[in-house]
C-alpha positions as semicolon CSV with decimal commas, in nm:
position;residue;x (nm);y (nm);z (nm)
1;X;-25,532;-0,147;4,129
2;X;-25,335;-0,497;3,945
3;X;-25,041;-0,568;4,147
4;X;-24,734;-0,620;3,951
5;X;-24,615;-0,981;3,943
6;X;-24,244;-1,031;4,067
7;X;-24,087;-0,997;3,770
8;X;-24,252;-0,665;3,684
9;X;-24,241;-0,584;4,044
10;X;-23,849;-0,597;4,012
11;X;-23,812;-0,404;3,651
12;X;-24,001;-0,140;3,854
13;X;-23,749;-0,132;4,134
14;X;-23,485;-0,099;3,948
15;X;-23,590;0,210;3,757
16;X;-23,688;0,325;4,099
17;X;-23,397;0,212;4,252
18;X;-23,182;0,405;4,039
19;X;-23,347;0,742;4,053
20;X;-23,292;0,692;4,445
21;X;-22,917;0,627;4,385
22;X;-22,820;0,884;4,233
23;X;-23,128;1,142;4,347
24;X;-23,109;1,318;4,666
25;X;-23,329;1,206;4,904
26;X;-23,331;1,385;5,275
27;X;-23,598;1,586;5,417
28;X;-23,692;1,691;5,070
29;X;-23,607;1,465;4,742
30;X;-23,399;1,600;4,384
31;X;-23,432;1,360;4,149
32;X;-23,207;1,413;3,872
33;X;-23,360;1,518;3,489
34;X;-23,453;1,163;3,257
35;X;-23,211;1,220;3,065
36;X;-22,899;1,192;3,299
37;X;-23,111;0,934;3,460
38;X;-23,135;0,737;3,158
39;X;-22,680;0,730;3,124
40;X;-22,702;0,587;3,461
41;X;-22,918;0,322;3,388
42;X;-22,672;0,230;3,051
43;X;-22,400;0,084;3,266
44;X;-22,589;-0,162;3,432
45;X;-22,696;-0,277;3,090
46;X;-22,359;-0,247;2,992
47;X;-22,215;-0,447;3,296
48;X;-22,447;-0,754;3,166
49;X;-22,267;-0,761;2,836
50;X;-21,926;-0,695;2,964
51;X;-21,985;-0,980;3,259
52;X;-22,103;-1,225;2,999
53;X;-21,828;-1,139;2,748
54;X;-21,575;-1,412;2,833
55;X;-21,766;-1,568;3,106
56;X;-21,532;-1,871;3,115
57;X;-21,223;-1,656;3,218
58;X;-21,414;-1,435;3,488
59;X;-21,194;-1,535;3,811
60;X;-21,347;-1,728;4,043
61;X;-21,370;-1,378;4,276
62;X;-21,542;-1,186;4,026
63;X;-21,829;-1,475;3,996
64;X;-21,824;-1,503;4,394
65;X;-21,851;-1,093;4,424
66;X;-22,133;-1,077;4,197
67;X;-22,324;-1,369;4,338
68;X;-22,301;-1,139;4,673
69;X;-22,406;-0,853;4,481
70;X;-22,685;-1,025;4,326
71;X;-22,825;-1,196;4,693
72;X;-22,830;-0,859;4,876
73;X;-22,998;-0,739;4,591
74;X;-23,276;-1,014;4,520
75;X;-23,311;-0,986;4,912
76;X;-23,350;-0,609;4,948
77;X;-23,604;-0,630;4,674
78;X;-23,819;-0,951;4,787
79;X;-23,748;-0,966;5,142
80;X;-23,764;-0,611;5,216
81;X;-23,908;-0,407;4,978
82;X;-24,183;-0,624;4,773
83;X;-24,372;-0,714;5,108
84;X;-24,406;-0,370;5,169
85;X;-24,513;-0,339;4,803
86;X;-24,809;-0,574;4,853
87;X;-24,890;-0,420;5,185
88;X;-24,948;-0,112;5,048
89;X;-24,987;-0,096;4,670
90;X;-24,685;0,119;4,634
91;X;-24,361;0,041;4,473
92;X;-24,193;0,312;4,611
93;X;-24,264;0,338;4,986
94;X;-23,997;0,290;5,144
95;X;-23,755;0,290;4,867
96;X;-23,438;0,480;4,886
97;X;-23,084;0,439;4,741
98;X;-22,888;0,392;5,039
99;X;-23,004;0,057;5,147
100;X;-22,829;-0,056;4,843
101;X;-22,494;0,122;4,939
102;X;-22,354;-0,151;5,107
103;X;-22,347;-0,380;4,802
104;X;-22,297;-0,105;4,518
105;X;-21,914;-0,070;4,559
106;X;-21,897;-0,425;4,452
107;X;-22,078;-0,321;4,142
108;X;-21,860;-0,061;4,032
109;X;-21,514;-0,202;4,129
110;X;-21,625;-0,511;3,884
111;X;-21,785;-0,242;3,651
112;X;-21,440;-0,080;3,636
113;X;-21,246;-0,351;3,591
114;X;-21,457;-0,492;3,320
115;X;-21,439;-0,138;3,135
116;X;-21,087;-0,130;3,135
117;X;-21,043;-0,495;2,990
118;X;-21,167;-0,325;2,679
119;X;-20,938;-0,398;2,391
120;X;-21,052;-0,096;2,212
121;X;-20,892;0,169;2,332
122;X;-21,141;0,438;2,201
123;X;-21,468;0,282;2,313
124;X;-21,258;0,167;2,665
125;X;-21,229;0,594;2,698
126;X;-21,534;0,695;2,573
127;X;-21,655;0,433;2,869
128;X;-21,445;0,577;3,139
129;X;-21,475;0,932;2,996
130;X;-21,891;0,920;3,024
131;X;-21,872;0,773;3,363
132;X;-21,632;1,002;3,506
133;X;-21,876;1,322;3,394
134;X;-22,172;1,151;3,499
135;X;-22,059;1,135;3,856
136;X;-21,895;1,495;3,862
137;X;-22,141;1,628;3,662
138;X;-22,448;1,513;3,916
139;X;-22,347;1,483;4,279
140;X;-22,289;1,859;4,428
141;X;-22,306;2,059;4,048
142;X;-22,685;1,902;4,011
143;X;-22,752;2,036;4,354
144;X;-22,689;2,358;4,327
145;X;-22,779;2,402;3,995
146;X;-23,117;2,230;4,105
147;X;-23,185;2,387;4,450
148;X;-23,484;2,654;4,514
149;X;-23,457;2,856;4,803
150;X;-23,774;2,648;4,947
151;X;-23,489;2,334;4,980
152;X;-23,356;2,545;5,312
153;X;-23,677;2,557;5,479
């Protein structure tokens, strides 16, 4: 088959990526419905607008955090993950979730902080109020709502 030039390559992670985030992946894999899938890939989106709102007051910090954010990421995809890709013509071997865990807290502490510099206070809620139920609403209620019997075995 074509192989997927970086830049494709990468698109493809991403939505891969994020299904592996916020799936379950152990002996057996959940992934959650598209569209819950689909509100968790809106705040990245979002983050790039609320980053580039205002880019010339961002603290110093904030521009350091996310160029750390950024490296582990570009390396975890290229370094890691993209020579398996070419190796063997699958963008999802060896792709799971947790090998971005050590670089996702700096995403949402900046997503958080971005949301609540907000000035409207009604679109600042409906923010925090959608990402609150997105996280209650899919970690332990989507498992057991999603589990078969089969899952124990």
């Amino acid at each position: 088959s074509r192989r997927l030039n970086p830049v494709k390559y990468f698109l493809k992670w991403s939505w891969e990526m994020n299904h592996r985030i916020y799936g379950i992946m152990a002996h057996k894999d959940m992934f959650m419905p598209h569209n819950l899938h689909l509100t968790f890939a809106i705040y990245p989106i979002s983050f790039v607008f609320l980053f580039l709102k205002d880019l010339k007051k961002k603290e110093k910090l904030d521009i350091y955090l996310l160029i750390v954010l950024l490296f582990y990421t570009f390396v975890l995809a290229f370094v890691q993950n993209y020579p398996t890709y070419l190796n063997r013509d699958g963008v999802i071997f060896a792709l799971q979730g947790r090998y971005i865990f050590p670089a996702i807290f700096i995403y949402y502490t900046l997503l958080v902080k971005y949301i609540g510099e907000i000035k409207n206070k009604y679109v600042r809620i409906l923010f925090f109020v959608i990402l609150i139920a997105m996280f209650l609403l899919s970690c332990i209620p989507f498992f057991f709502i999603s589990v078969t019997p089969d899952w124990f075995v």
